[in-house]
Amino acid sequence: MTQRPGEAQLPHLFKPGRIGKFATRNLIKYGACCVSNYNGRDGTVTPRELARMRVIANTGCGIITNQGAYPDPRGEGKAYFRQVAIFDDRFLPEFELIARYIHDGGALAIQQILHAGRYGGIDLGYCVQPSVVPQTLPHFRPPREMTKDDIRLCIREHAEAARRSIKAGFDGTEVTSFMGYLLANFNSKFTNQRSDEYGGSTRNRGRFMRELIDGMKQATPDHPVIIRLNGAELMDNWGGNDEDECFELMGQAVECGVDMISVTVGWQEAPESSIGRDIPPGHWNYLAARAKKSFPGTLIAFGNRLPDPGMANDCIARGEFDYWEVCRPLLADPEMVHKVAEGRQEEVRRCIGSLNCLSRLFRDLPYTCTMNPALGHEVEPEYAVTPATVRKKVMVIGAGPAGMECALTAAKRGHSVTVFEKSDRIGGSLLGYATHDLARPDDLLSVIRHYEVMARKLGVEVRLGTEANAKLMRSLLHQFDACVVAAGAGIDLDHYDRLEGRERLVDALDVARGRAQAGKRVVVLGGGKVGLVVAESLRKRGAEVAIVEEDKRLAGDVMPSFKWRHSAWVEELEIRTFLSARATRITAEGVHVASAKGETFVPADTVIAAGPRKSNQSLFRDFEWMIDELHGCGDALMPRGLDAAIQEGYRLGVRI
Amino acid sequence: MLAAAAIEDVAAWQRLIDGYAPLFDPLADGAAVGLAARFFADAGGARRAAAMPSTPPLPMLVWRKRGGRMVVQAGAYRGLDGLGVDLVFLAGDGALAAVLARAEHPLGEMKRQLRAARIQFFVLRTKRELADLGYEDFVEALGLPFLGACR
Ligand SMILES: Cc1cc2nc3c(=O)[nH]c(=O)nc-3n(C[C@H](O)[C@H](O)[C@H](O)COP(=O)(O)OP(=O)(O)OC[C@H]3O[C@@H](n4cnc5c(N)ncnc54)[C@H](O)[C@@H]3O)c2cc1C
Ligand SMILES: Cc1cc2nc3c(=O)[nH]c(=O)nc-3n(C[C@H](O)[C@H](O)[C@H](O)COP(=O)(O)O)c2cc1C
Ligand code: SF4
């Protein structure tokens, strides 16, 4: 195949590679990132999964790892509600199909075996572990200690699962200890407190892993065995392994002749962030570099929170790892590798580290992606971007995420689309959110940049500084076939009707967009997502900040993966919080706050209204008799968040 | 201050949790939380779950919902087995004293100590049992994800 322009720019990433006897077309490995919850409760693969796998198979990676399947018929290894199983030959036909899809896509096929240990037993009342160490998160099941017979059986089941994978047509297998699964539980001194030969010293704790690798290698002698191991557990404060011990354990895996080590970071219950947006890209690269330096003769794959192909290319060039193991960036944009190879990198839709995908898995829901509304719906033609039967002239009111997503999707289908935006920029509320995001504004801003690039490429006209109203509509009568109201939501100032001094309130959205300035002593009324983001940002910039929230806890409308982050930030930044409280009076000096504990006066020069939001819906009424089709999406229907805005905008765009 | 000393100050803890009455409102009668010194739980590298020697009895603080109120009482720690509480906090030296010392929003300090693992937290019941007992608000108010963590 001739070299594509982008491949020459990233020559290391697109270099051919080799694992065991198998050649790979480039040095990109699709990490097992597809525990999806799309499958049968009994572990059978569904048509929904197969359709998704076709997309994954065509991502252009050199190696593709299929999602972790649990290896035991009891379901002790099963971590997710609809996880796939590989403990019996009856599962073979679908695995054969998946291996074939991957080969047809030109990649090497690896099957991952995932026994979740401490996080397993989702259908049982218990989980199995090396020792009985109670859970630190309510989500997981109470532990039972594995006997030596259990250990032997577990190793046999892994070996059987490996043999079955090869029989299905996979080229190799992988065992994961990602985020604290069984293998990690044996390796870690937090969860392994055994006094027999499987516990105690690092050597003893690594015995289970060594026997596991031996078992799998004996079962599949001609095929690579890959192992995912923590470079850092982030459980040190809980009595877990430190980094030196993690590398000692990697050394034991090398001794056993593993073909590749995939270096991962963190446990699910670690108090620290490992792959969220709050971790800068490249933060963990040093772990891969240490692994490569320590074990130069073993292939090292790495990618946790390394979303940038350019950075990955440079790491490979410097010899920091051998394969870029990429996961979420390919959920957000399955075309990423092709776009990069073709020199169309600016068209890549970036993963913004929202962790919506994983949050949903923990709620026993099928995973979806904030940035990729088609993910998980590949089996449904209704979600595909197909040429429109009737080409229409579409007007979209509002250039926020909902409006832009709808506009771009409709344009891809052949519609002629014009966006009317009253402000001077694309982005809507997301602009204010991104500017003040404590985690990493650049990820959120990348969404806006993507919209700008794609609007240009797809010929979507964006009329900035143009407010849509009845007058404008009259001037445009009969020029458009369809109108989409994506005008977002505002703070509901009526909520403060009975608040004395309400005229002193400043609107949080104005502060977020820089249309109003806050002073040095700020009280924010409302501890939901808007209030929190604004409060944290102002505090970070040096203001004294207090939050008054009517509910008994903060972050009620925040997505699960960011609740604890906000909670931690509020503490770290020393933001005063008043819960189950409400403001009763605002004066030039500050705010009187009432709660069950009595009344408190909080001095303030700025009081920001960030309470309930209200959809901007007046245009639905105004336009009802002025256009053929009238639709709505995003916060204009009901105030929610970025995820709903993008999903709805897209769903409308593929339908109009 | 040693964790043990902070544990014995029942009145101070009662004042503290009375300030959070709405947080404990959803808890069912009988729901109970234990606080013990981590030193005891970790002593001699003993297994956390193993029963501790029963002499001398080690101090523990129990917050138990009774008659609609969270009541603080002294208890005895004998290892994690059979503690009779739903959640247990094991605190390192100084951690509980820091919580008591904070005048405004002391649970915020507890949250901070939990994140730094100076206070460890173990769950002794299933998710369903905890949800039925009404723990979701309390657990999340401490910055602990009730469901998966998504780090
Ligand atoms: C400070 C802040 C923090 C936030 N934090 C989070 C968070 O943590 N998580 C999360 O998911 N979401 C968060 N959000 C909310 C998120 O940004 C919105 O839910 C999302 O942007 C909604 O998208 P939308 O397109 O529906 O509406 P918007 O983004 O509000 O876009 C609406 C657009 O319509 C334009 N418009 C309105 N009326 C007219 C008109 N008559 N004519 C022309 N143009 C018009 C507006 O100028 C705006 O550009 C936050 C928002 C803010 C401000
Ligand atoms: C939805 C989802 C499913 C995942 N499933 C698995 C899995 O089955 N096995 C595994 O070892 N890791 C799994 N992971 C972890 C990823 O392989 C990867 O290590 C992690 O997402 C960090 O890499 P990234 O920053 O490229 O996303 C999953 C991650 C996500 C987001
Ligand atoms: S849901 Fe969020 S974190 Fe997950 S892949 Fe999509 S953008 Fe990335």
JSON list of N, CA and C and ligand atoms in Angstrom, two decimals, chain A residues 397-403 420-423 425 427-430 432-433 436 466-469 486-489 508-509 512-513 529-530 533-534 566 613 616 619 633-636 640-643 645, ligand 1:
[
{"chain": "A", "resi": 397, "resn": "ILE", "atom": "N", "xyz": [-30.91, 27.42, 15.09]},
{"chain": "A", "resi": 397, "resn": "ILE", "atom": "CA", "xyz": [-30.80, 28.60, 15.95]},
{"chain": "A", "resi": 397, "resn": "ILE", "atom": "C", "xyz": [-29.93, 28.23, 17.14]},
{"chain": "A", "resi": 398, "resn": "GLY", "atom": "N", "xyz": [-28.73, 28.78, 17.19]},
{"chain": "A", "resi": 398, "resn": "GLY", "atom": "CA", "xyz": [-27.82, 28.51, 18.31]},
{"chain": "A", "resi": 398, "resn": "GLY", "atom": "C", "xyz": [-26.64, 27.68, 17.87]},
{"chain": "A", "resi": 399, "resn": "ALA", "atom": "N", "xyz": [-25.44, 28.21, 18.12]},
{"chain": "A", "resi": 399, "resn": "ALA", "atom": "CA", "xyz": [-24.21, 27.49, 17.73]},
{"chain": "A", "resi": 399, "resn": "ALA", "atom": "C", "xyz": [-23.55, 26.86, 18.94]},
{"chain": "A", "resi": 400, "resn": "GLY", "atom": "N", "xyz": [-24.37, 26.37, 19.87]},
{"chain": "A", "resi": 400, "resn": "GLY", "atom": "CA", "xyz": [-23.84, 25.58, 20.99]},
{"chain": "A", "resi": 400, "resn": "GLY", "atom": "C", "xyz": [-23.63, 24.15, 20.50]},
{"chain": "A", "resi": 401, "resn": "PRO", "atom": "N", "xyz": [-23.24, 23.25, 21.39]},
{"chain": "A", "resi": 401, "resn": "PRO", "atom": "CA", "xyz": [-22.99, 21.87, 20.96]},
{"chain": "A", "resi": 401, "resn": "PRO", "atom": "C", "xyz": [-24.19, 21.20, 20.30]},
{"chain": "A", "resi": 402, "resn": "ALA", "atom": "N", "xyz": [-25.39, 21.42, 20.82]},
{"chain": "A", "resi": 402, "resn": "ALA", "atom": "CA", "xyz": [-26.56, 20.77, 20.23]},
{"chain": "A", "resi": 402, "resn": "ALA", "atom": "C", "xyz": [-26.77, 21.28, 18.81]},
{"chain": "A", "resi": 403, "resn": "GLY", "atom": "N", "xyz": [-26.76, 22.59, 18.63]},
{"chain": "A", "resi": 403, "resn": "GLY", "atom": "CA", "xyz": [-26.98, 23.17, 17.31]},
{"chain": "A", "resi": 403, "resn": "GLY", "atom": "C", "xyz": [-25.90, 22.76, 16.33]},
{"chain": "A", "resi": 420, "resn": "PHE", "atom": "N", "xyz": [-27.67, 30.27, 12.91]},
{"chain": "A", "resi": 420, "resn": "PHE", "atom": "CA", "xyz": [-27.80, 31.65, 13.39]},
{"chain": "A", "resi": 420, "resn": "PHE", "atom": "C", "xyz": [-27.39, 31.70, 14.85]},
{"chain": "A", "resi": 421, "resn": "GLU", "atom": "N", "xyz": [-26.42, 32.51, 15.15]},
{"chain": "A", "resi": 421, "resn": "GLU", "atom": "CA", "xyz": [-25.91, 32.57, 16.53]},
{"chain": "A", "resi": 421, "resn": "GLU", "atom": "C", "xyz": [-25.85, 34.03, 16.96]},
{"chain": "A", "resi": 422, "resn": "LYS", "atom": "N", "xyz": [-26.48, 34.31, 18.08]},
{"chain": "A", "resi": 422, "resn": "LYS", "atom": "CA", "xyz": [-26.56, 35.72, 18.48]},
{"chain": "A", "resi": 422, "resn": "LYS", "atom": "C", "xyz": [-25.24, 36.25, 19.04]},
{"chain": "A", "resi": 423, "resn": "SER", "atom": "N", "xyz": [-24.40, 35.37, 19.60]},
{"chain": "A", "resi": 423, "resn": "SER", "atom": "CA", "xyz": [-23.12, 35.87, 20.12]},
{"chain": "A", "resi": 423, "resn": "SER", "atom": "C", "xyz": [-22.09, 35.90, 18.98]},
{"chain": "A", "resi": 425, "resn": "ARG", "atom": "N", "xyz": [-19.37, 34.02, 18.75]},
{"chain": "A", "resi": 425, "resn": "ARG", "atom": "CA", "xyz": [-18.54, 32.81, 18.63]},
{"chain": "A", "resi": 425, "resn": "ARG", "atom": "C", "xyz": [-19.37, 31.55, 18.60]},
{"chain": "A", "resi": 427, "resn": "GLY", "atom": "N", "xyz": [-19.98, 27.86, 20.04]},
{"chain": "A", "resi": 427, "resn": "GLY", "atom": "CA", "xyz": [-19.65, 27.18, 21.31]},
{"chain": "A", "resi": 427, "resn": "GLY", "atom": "C", "xyz": [-20.75, 27.22, 22.36]},
{"chain": "A", "resi": 428, "resn": "GLY", "atom": "N", "xyz": [-21.56, 28.26, 22.35]},
{"chain": "A", "resi": 428, "resn": "GLY", "atom": "CA", "xyz": [-22.65, 28.35, 23.33]},
{"chain": "A", "resi": 428, "resn": "GLY", "atom": "C", "xyz": [-22.13, 28.31, 24.75]},
{"chain": "A", "resi": 429, "resn": "SER", "atom": "N", "xyz": [-22.89, 27.70, 25.63]},
{"chain": "A", "resi": 429, "resn": "SER", "atom": "CA", "xyz": [-22.50, 27.64, 27.05]},
{"chain": "A", "resi": 429, "resn": "SER", "atom": "C", "xyz": [-21.20, 26.87, 27.24]},
{"chain": "A", "resi": 430, "resn": "LEU", "atom": "N", "xyz": [-20.91, 26.00, 26.29]},
{"chain": "A", "resi": 430, "resn": "LEU", "atom": "CA", "xyz": [-19.68, 25.21, 26.41]},
{"chain": "A", "resi": 430, "resn": "LEU", "atom": "C", "xyz": [-18.45, 26.11, 26.49]},
{"chain": "A", "resi": 432, "resn": "GLY", "atom": "N", "xyz": [-18.21, 29.00, 28.02]},
{"chain": "A", "resi": 432, "resn": "GLY", "atom": "CA", "xyz": [-18.05, 29.43, 29.42]},
{"chain": "A", "resi": 432, "resn": "GLY", "atom": "C", "xyz": [-17.59, 28.26, 30.29]},
{"chain": "A", "resi": 433, "resn": "TYR", "atom": "N", "xyz": [-18.14, 27.10, 30.02]},
{"chain": "A", "resi": 433, "resn": "TYR", "atom": "CA", "xyz": [-17.77, 25.89, 30.78]},
{"chain": "A", "resi": 433, "resn": "TYR", "atom": "C", "xyz": [-16.29, 25.59, 30.56]},
{"chain": "A", "resi": 436, "resn": "HIS", "atom": "N", "xyz": [-13.70, 27.87, 32.21]},
{"chain": "A", "resi": 436, "resn": "HIS", "atom": "CA", "xyz": [-13.57, 27.80, 33.66]},
{"chain": "A", "resi": 436, "resn": "HIS", "atom": "C", "xyz": [-13.31, 26.39, 34.18]},
{"chain": "A", "resi": 466, "resn": "THR", "atom": "N", "xyz": [-26.10, 37.20, 15.07]},
{"chain": "A", "resi": 466, "resn": "THR", "atom": "CA", "xyz": [-27.43, 37.28, 14.48]},
{"chain": "A", "resi": 466, "resn": "THR", "atom": "C", "xyz": [-28.45, 36.62, 15.39]},
{"chain": "A", "resi": 467, "resn": "GLU", "atom": "N", "xyz": [-29.26, 37.43, 16.01]},
{"chain": "A", "resi": 467, "resn": "GLU", "atom": "CA", "xyz": [-30.27, 36.86, 16.92]},
{"chain": "A", "resi": 467, "resn": "GLU", "atom": "C", "xyz": [-31.49, 36.46, 16.12]},
{"chain": "A", "resi": 468, "resn": "ALA", "atom": "N", "xyz": [-31.91, 35.23, 16.31]},
{"chain": "A", "resi": 468, "resn": "ALA", "atom": "CA", "xyz": [-33.13, 34.78, 15.63]},
{"chain": "A", "resi": 468, "resn": "ALA", "atom": "C", "xyz": [-34.33, 35.22, 16.46]},
{"chain": "A", "resi": 469, "resn": "ASN", "atom": "N", "xyz": [-35.26, 35.86, 15.81]},
{"chain": "A", "resi": 469, "resn": "ASN", "atom": "CA", "xyz": [-36.51, 36.24, 16.47]},
{"chain": "A", "resi": 469, "resn": "ASN", "atom": "C", "xyz": [-37.59, 36.32, 15.39]},
{"chain": "A", "resi": 486, "resn": "ALA", "atom": "N", "xyz": [-32.05, 25.40, 18.94]},
{"chain": "A", "resi": 486, "resn": "ALA", "atom": "CA", "xyz": [-31.02, 24.88, 19.86]},
{"chain": "A", "resi": 486, "resn": "ALA", "atom": "C", "xyz": [-30.46, 26.06, 20.63]},
{"chain": "A", "resi": 487, "resn": "ALA", "atom": "N", "xyz": [-31.42, 26.81, 21.23]},
{"chain": "A", "resi": 487, "resn": "ALA", "atom": "CA", "xyz": [-31.06, 28.10, 21.84]},
{"chain": "A", "resi": 487, "resn": "ALA", "atom": "C", "xyz": [-30.61, 27.98, 23.28]},
{"chain": "A", "resi": 488, "resn": "GLY", "atom": "N", "xyz": [-30.46, 26.75, 23.79]},
{"chain": "A", "resi": 488, "resn": "GLY", "atom": "CA", "xyz": [-29.89, 26.56, 25.12]},
{"chain": "A", "resi": 488, "resn": "GLY", "atom": "C", "xyz": [-30.83, 26.97, 26.24]},
{"chain": "A", "resi": 489, "resn": "ALA", "atom": "N", "xyz": [-30.23, 27.23, 27.39]},
{"chain": "A", "resi": 489, "resn": "ALA", "atom": "CA", "xyz": [-31.00, 27.57, 28.59]},
{"chain": "A", "resi": 489, "resn": "ALA", "atom": "C", "xyz": [-30.30, 28.70, 29.33]},
{"chain": "A", "resi": 508, "resn": "ALA", "atom": "N", "xyz": [-24.76, 33.73, 36.48]},
{"chain": "A", "resi": 508, "resn": "ALA", "atom": "CA", "xyz": [-23.56, 32.87, 36.36]},
{"chain": "A", "resi": 508, "resn": "ALA", "atom": "C", "xyz": [-23.11, 32.73, 34.91]},
{"chain": "A", "resi": 509, "resn": "LEU", "atom": "N", "xyz": [-24.06, 32.70, 33.98]},
{"chain": "A", "resi": 509, "resn": "LEU", "atom": "CA", "xyz": [-23.68, 32.51, 32.58]},
{"chain": "A", "resi": 509, "resn": "LEU", "atom": "C", "xyz": [-22.94, 33.76, 32.07]},
{"chain": "A", "resi": 512, "resn": "ALA", "atom": "N", "xyz": [-19.51, 33.40, 33.42]},
{"chain": "A", "resi": 512, "resn": "ALA", "atom": "CA", "xyz": [-18.80, 32.35, 32.67]},
{"chain": "A", "resi": 512, "resn": "ALA", "atom": "C", "xyz": [-18.31, 32.86, 31.32]},
{"chain": "A", "resi": 513, "resn": "ARG", "atom": "N", "xyz": [-19.12, 33.67, 30.67]},
{"chain": "A", "resi": 513, "resn": "ARG", "atom": "CA", "xyz": [-18.75, 34.16, 29.33]},
{"chain": "A", "resi": 513, "resn": "ARG", "atom": "C", "xyz": [-17.95, 35.46, 29.38]},
{"chain": "A", "resi": 529, "resn": "LYS", "atom": "N", "xyz": [-23.68, 21.91, 38.56]},
{"chain": "A", "resi": 529, "resn": "LYS", "atom": "CA", "xyz": [-22.49, 21.96, 37.71]},
{"chain": "A", "resi": 529, "resn": "LYS", "atom": "C", "xyz": [-22.09, 23.40, 37.35]},
{"chain": "A", "resi": 530, "resn": "VAL", "atom": "N", "xyz": [-23.04, 24.24, 37.01]},
{"chain": "A", "resi": 530, "resn": "VAL", "atom": "CA", "xyz": [-22.69, 25.60, 36.62]},
{"chain": "A", "resi": 530, "resn": "VAL", "atom": "C", "xyz": [-22.08, 26.35, 37.80]},
{"chain": "A", "resi": 533, "resn": "VAL", "atom": "N", "xyz": [-18.50, 24.94, 38.72]},
{"chain": "A", "resi": 533, "resn": "VAL", "atom": "CA", "xyz": [-17.43, 25.29, 37.78]},
{"chain": "A", "resi": 533, "resn": "VAL", "atom": "C", "xyz": [-17.03, 26.76, 37.95]},
{"chain": "A", "resi": 534, "resn": "VAL", "atom": "N", "xyz": [-18.04, 27.63, 38.08]},
{"chain": "A", "resi": 534, "resn": "VAL", "atom": "CA", "xyz": [-17.75, 29.06, 38.25]},
{"chain": "A", "resi": 534, "resn": "VAL", "atom": "C", "xyz": [-17.04, 29.30, 39.59]},
{"chain": "A", "resi": 566, "resn": "HIS", "atom": "N", "xyz": [-15.42, 17.18, 41.81]},
{"chain": "A", "resi": 566, "resn": "HIS", "atom": "CA", "xyz": [-15.85, 18.48, 42.34]},
{"chain": "A", "resi": 566, "resn": "HIS", "atom": "C", "xyz": [-15.75, 18.48, 43.87]},
{"chain": "A", "resi": 613, "resn": "ARG", "atom": "N", "xyz": [-31.84, 26.20, 36.03]},
{"chain": "A", "resi": 613, "resn": "ARG", "atom": "CA", "xyz": [-31.83, 26.82, 34.69]},
{"chain": "A", "resi": 613, "resn": "ARG", "atom": "C", "xyz": [-33.19, 26.61, 34.02]},
{"chain": "A", "resi": 616, "resn": "ASN", "atom": "N", "xyz": [-34.61, 28.08, 26.89]},
{"chain": "A", "resi": 616, "resn": "ASN", "atom": "CA", "xyz": [-35.02, 29.20, 26.03]},
{"chain": "A", "resi": 616, "resn": "ASN", "atom": "C", "xyz": [-35.99, 28.66, 24.97]},
{"chain": "A", "resi": 619, "resn": "LEU", "atom": "N", "xyz": [-38.94, 30.68, 21.13]},
{"chain": "A", "resi": 619, "resn": "LEU", "atom": "CA", "xyz": [-38.94, 30.61, 19.67]},
{"chain": "A", "resi": 619, "resn": "LEU", "atom": "C", "xyz": [-39.86, 29.50, 19.14]},
{"chain": "A", "resi": 633, "resn": "CYS", "atom": "N", "xyz": [-33.57, 20.78, 20.15]},
{"chain": "A", "resi": 633, "resn": "CYS", "atom": "CA", "xyz": [-32.63, 19.83, 20.76]},
{"chain": "A", "resi": 633, "resn": "CYS", "atom": "C", "xyz": [-31.78, 20.53, 21.81]},
{"chain": "A", "resi": 634, "resn": "GLY", "atom": "N", "xyz": [-31.18, 19.72, 22.67]},
{"chain": "A", "resi": 634, "resn": "GLY", "atom": "CA", "xyz": [-30.26, 20.23, 23.69]},
{"chain": "A", "resi": 634, "resn": "GLY", "atom": "C", "xyz": [-30.98, 20.90, 24.84]},
{"chain": "A", "resi": 635, "resn": "ASP", "atom": "N", "xyz": [-30.28, 21.81, 25.47]},
{"chain": "A", "resi": 635, "resn": "ASP", "atom": "CA", "xyz": [-30.82, 22.49, 26.65]},
{"chain": "A", "resi": 635, "resn": "ASP", "atom": "C", "xyz": [-32.09, 23.26, 26.34]},
{"chain": "A", "resi": 636, "resn": "ALA", "atom": "N", "xyz": [-32.32, 23.58, 25.09]},
{"chain": "A", "resi": 636, "resn": "ALA", "atom": "CA", "xyz": [-33.54, 24.31, 24.73]},
{"chain": "A", "resi": 636, "resn": "ALA", "atom": "C", "xyz": [-34.78, 23.46, 25.04]},
{"chain": "A", "resi": 640, "resn": "ARG", "atom": "N", "xyz": [-29.86, 20.31, 30.61]},
{"chain": "A", "resi": 640, "resn": "ARG", "atom": "CA", "xyz": [-29.13, 19.14, 31.10]},
{"chain": "A", "resi": 640, "resn": "ARG", "atom": "C", "xyz": [-27.64, 19.43, 31.00]},
{"chain": "A", "resi": 641, "resn": "GLY", "atom": "N", "xyz": [-26.95, 18.79, 30.04]},
{"chain": "A", "resi": 641, "resn": "GLY", "atom": "CA", "xyz": [-25.51, 19.00, 29.98]},
{"chain": "A", "resi": 641, "resn": "GLY", "atom": "C", "xyz": [-24.99, 18.75, 28.59]},
{"chain": "A", "resi": 642, "resn": "LEU", "atom": "N", "xyz": [-23.67, 18.74, 28.50]},
{"chain": "A", "resi": 642, "resn": "LEU", "atom": "CA", "xyz": [-22.98, 18.62, 27.23]},
{"chain": "A", "resi": 642, "resn": "LEU", "atom": "C", "xyz": [-23.33, 17.31, 26.51]},
{"chain": "A", "resi": 643, "resn": "ASP", "atom": "N", "xyz": [-23.34, 16.24, 27.28]},
{"chain": "A", "resi": 643, "resn": "ASP", "atom": "CA", "xyz": [-23.58, 14.94, 26.70]},
{"chain": "A", "resi": 643, "resn": "ASP", "atom": "C", "xyz": [-24.94, 14.88, 26.00]},
{"chain": "A", "resi": 645, "resn": "ALA", "atom": "N", "xyz": [-26.74, 17.33, 24.97]},
{"chain": "A", "resi": 645, "resn": "ALA", "atom": "CA", "xyz": [-26.79, 18.28, 23.85]},
{"chain": "A", "resi": 645, "resn": "ALA", "atom": "C", "xyz": [-26.20, 17.65, 22.59]},
{"chain": "C", "resi": 1, "resn": "LIG", "atom": "C1", "xyz": [-20.11, 27.54, 33.73]},
{"chain": "C", "resi": 1, "resn": "LIG", "atom": "C2", "xyz": [-20.76, 26.35, 33.11]},
{"chain": "C", "resi": 1, "resn": "LIG", "atom": "C3", "xyz": [-20.41, 25.09, 33.56]},
{"chain": "C", "resi": 1, "resn": "LIG", "atom": "C4", "xyz": [-20.96, 23.96, 33.01]},
{"chain": "C", "resi": 1, "resn": "LIG", "atom": "N1", "xyz": [-20.56, 22.74, 33.46]},
{"chain": "C", "resi": 1, "resn": "LIG", "atom": "C5", "xyz": [-21.03, 21.64, 32.85]},
{"chain": "C", "resi": 1, "resn": "LIG", "atom": "C6", "xyz": [-20.59, 20.36, 33.24]},
{"chain": "C", "resi": 1, "resn": "LIG", "atom": "O1", "xyz": [-19.78, 20.23, 34.15]},
{"chain": "C", "resi": 1, "resn": "LIG", "atom": "N2", "xyz": [-21.07, 19.28, 32.59]},
{"chain": "C", "resi": 1, "resn": "LIG", "atom": "C7", "xyz": [-21.97, 19.40, 31.57]},
{"chain": "C", "resi": 1, "resn": "LIG", "atom": "O2", "xyz": [-22.36, 18.39, 30.99]},
{"chain": "C", "resi": 1, "resn": "LIG", "atom": "N3", "xyz": [-22.42, 20.58, 31.19]},
{"chain": "C", "resi": 1, "resn": "LIG", "atom": "C8", "xyz": [-21.98, 21.71, 31.80]},
{"chain": "C", "resi": 1, "resn": "LIG", "atom": "N4", "xyz": [-22.44, 22.93, 31.42]},
{"chain": "C", "resi": 1, "resn": "LIG", "atom": "C9", "xyz": [-23.62, 22.99, 30.53]},
{"chain": "C", "resi": 1, "resn": "LIG", "atom": "C10", "xyz": [-23.30, 22.79, 29.07]},
{"chain": "C", "resi": 1, "resn": "LIG", "atom": "O3", "xyz": [-22.34, 23.70, 28.63]},
{"chain": "C", "resi": 1, "resn": "LIG", "atom": "C11", "xyz": [-24.61, 22.94, 28.32]},
{"chain": "C", "resi": 1, "resn": "LIG", "atom": "O4", "xyz": [-25.53, 22.00, 28.81]},
{"chain": "C", "resi": 1, "resn": "LIG", "atom": "C12", "xyz": [-24.47, 22.75, 26.82]},
{"chain": "C", "resi": 1, "resn": "LIG", "atom": "O5", "xyz": [-23.59, 23.70, 26.30]},
{"chain": "C", "resi": 1, "resn": "LIG", "atom": "C13", "xyz": [-25.85, 22.85, 26.18]},
{"chain": "C", "resi": 1, "resn": "LIG", "atom": "O6", "xyz": [-25.70, 22.93, 24.80]},
{"chain": "C", "resi": 1, "resn": "LIG", "atom": "P1", "xyz": [-26.83, 23.59, 23.89]},
{"chain": "C", "resi": 1, "resn": "LIG", "atom": "O7", "xyz": [-26.26, 23.64, 22.53]},
{"chain": "C", "resi": 1, "resn": "LIG", "atom": "O8", "xyz": [-28.10, 22.91, 24.12]},
{"chain": "C", "resi": 1, "resn": "LIG", "atom": "O9", "xyz": [-27.01, 25.07, 24.43]},
{"chain": "C", "resi": 1, "resn": "LIG", "atom": "P2", "xyz": [-25.94, 26.21, 24.59]},
{"chain": "C", "resi": 1, "resn": "LIG", "atom": "O10", "xyz": [-24.58, 25.68, 24.70]},
{"chain": "C", "resi": 1, "resn": "LIG", "atom": "O11", "xyz": [-26.43, 27.07, 25.69]},
{"chain": "C", "resi": 1, "resn": "LIG", "atom": "O12", "xyz": [-26.03, 26.99, 23.21]},
{"chain": "C", "resi": 1, "resn": "LIG", "atom": "C14", "xyz": [-27.13, 27.77, 22.88]},
{"chain": "C", "resi": 1, "resn": "LIG", "atom": "C15", "xyz": [-26.69, 28.84, 21.89]},
{"chain": "C", "resi": 1, "resn": "LIG", "atom": "O13", "xyz": [-27.83, 29.46, 21.37]},
{"chain": "C", "resi": 1, "resn": "LIG", "atom": "C16", "xyz": [-27.56, 30.85, 21.22]},
{"chain": "C", "resi": 1, "resn": "LIG", "atom": "N5", "xyz": [-28.86, 31.52, 21.16]},
{"chain": "C", "resi": 1, "resn": "LIG", "atom": "C17", "xyz": [-29.79, 31.59, 22.13]},
{"chain": "C", "resi": 1, "resn": "LIG", "atom": "N6", "xyz": [-30.87, 32.25, 21.69]},
{"chain": "C", "resi": 1, "resn": "LIG", "atom": "C18", "xyz": [-30.59, 32.61, 20.42]},
{"chain": "C", "resi": 1, "resn": "LIG", "atom": "C19", "xyz": [-31.31, 33.31, 19.42]},
{"chain": "C", "resi": 1, "resn": "LIG", "atom": "N7", "xyz": [-32.53, 33.74, 19.67]},
{"chain": "C", "resi": 1, "resn": "LIG", "atom": "N8", "xyz": [-30.73, 33.50, 18.24]},
{"chain": "C", "resi": 1, "resn": "LIG", "atom": "C20", "xyz": [-29.48, 33.05, 17.98]},
{"chain": "C", "resi": 1, "resn": "LIG", "atom": "N9", "xyz": [-28.76, 32.40, 18.88]},
{"chain": "C", "resi": 1, "resn": "LIG", "atom": "C21", "xyz": [-29.31, 32.15, 20.07]},
{"chain": "C", "resi": 1, "resn": "LIG", "atom": "C22", "xyz": [-26.74, 31.15, 22.44]},
{"chain": "C", "resi": 1, "resn": "LIG", "atom": "O14", "xyz": [-25.99, 32.35, 22.25]},
{"chain": "C", "resi": 1, "resn": "LIG", "atom": "C23", "xyz": [-25.84, 29.93, 22.52]},
{"chain": "C", "resi": 1, "resn": "LIG", "atom": "O15", "xyz": [-24.67, 30.11, 21.78]},
{"chain": "C", "resi": 1, "resn": "LIG", "atom": "C24", "xyz": [-21.91, 24.10, 31.97]},
{"chain": "C", "resi": 1, "resn": "LIG", "atom": "C25", "xyz": [-22.27, 25.35, 31.49]},
{"chain": "C", "resi": 1, "resn": "LIG", "atom": "C26", "xyz": [-21.70, 26.47, 32.07]},
{"chain": "C", "resi": 1, "resn": "LIG", "atom": "C27", "xyz": [-22.07, 27.82, 31.56]}
]
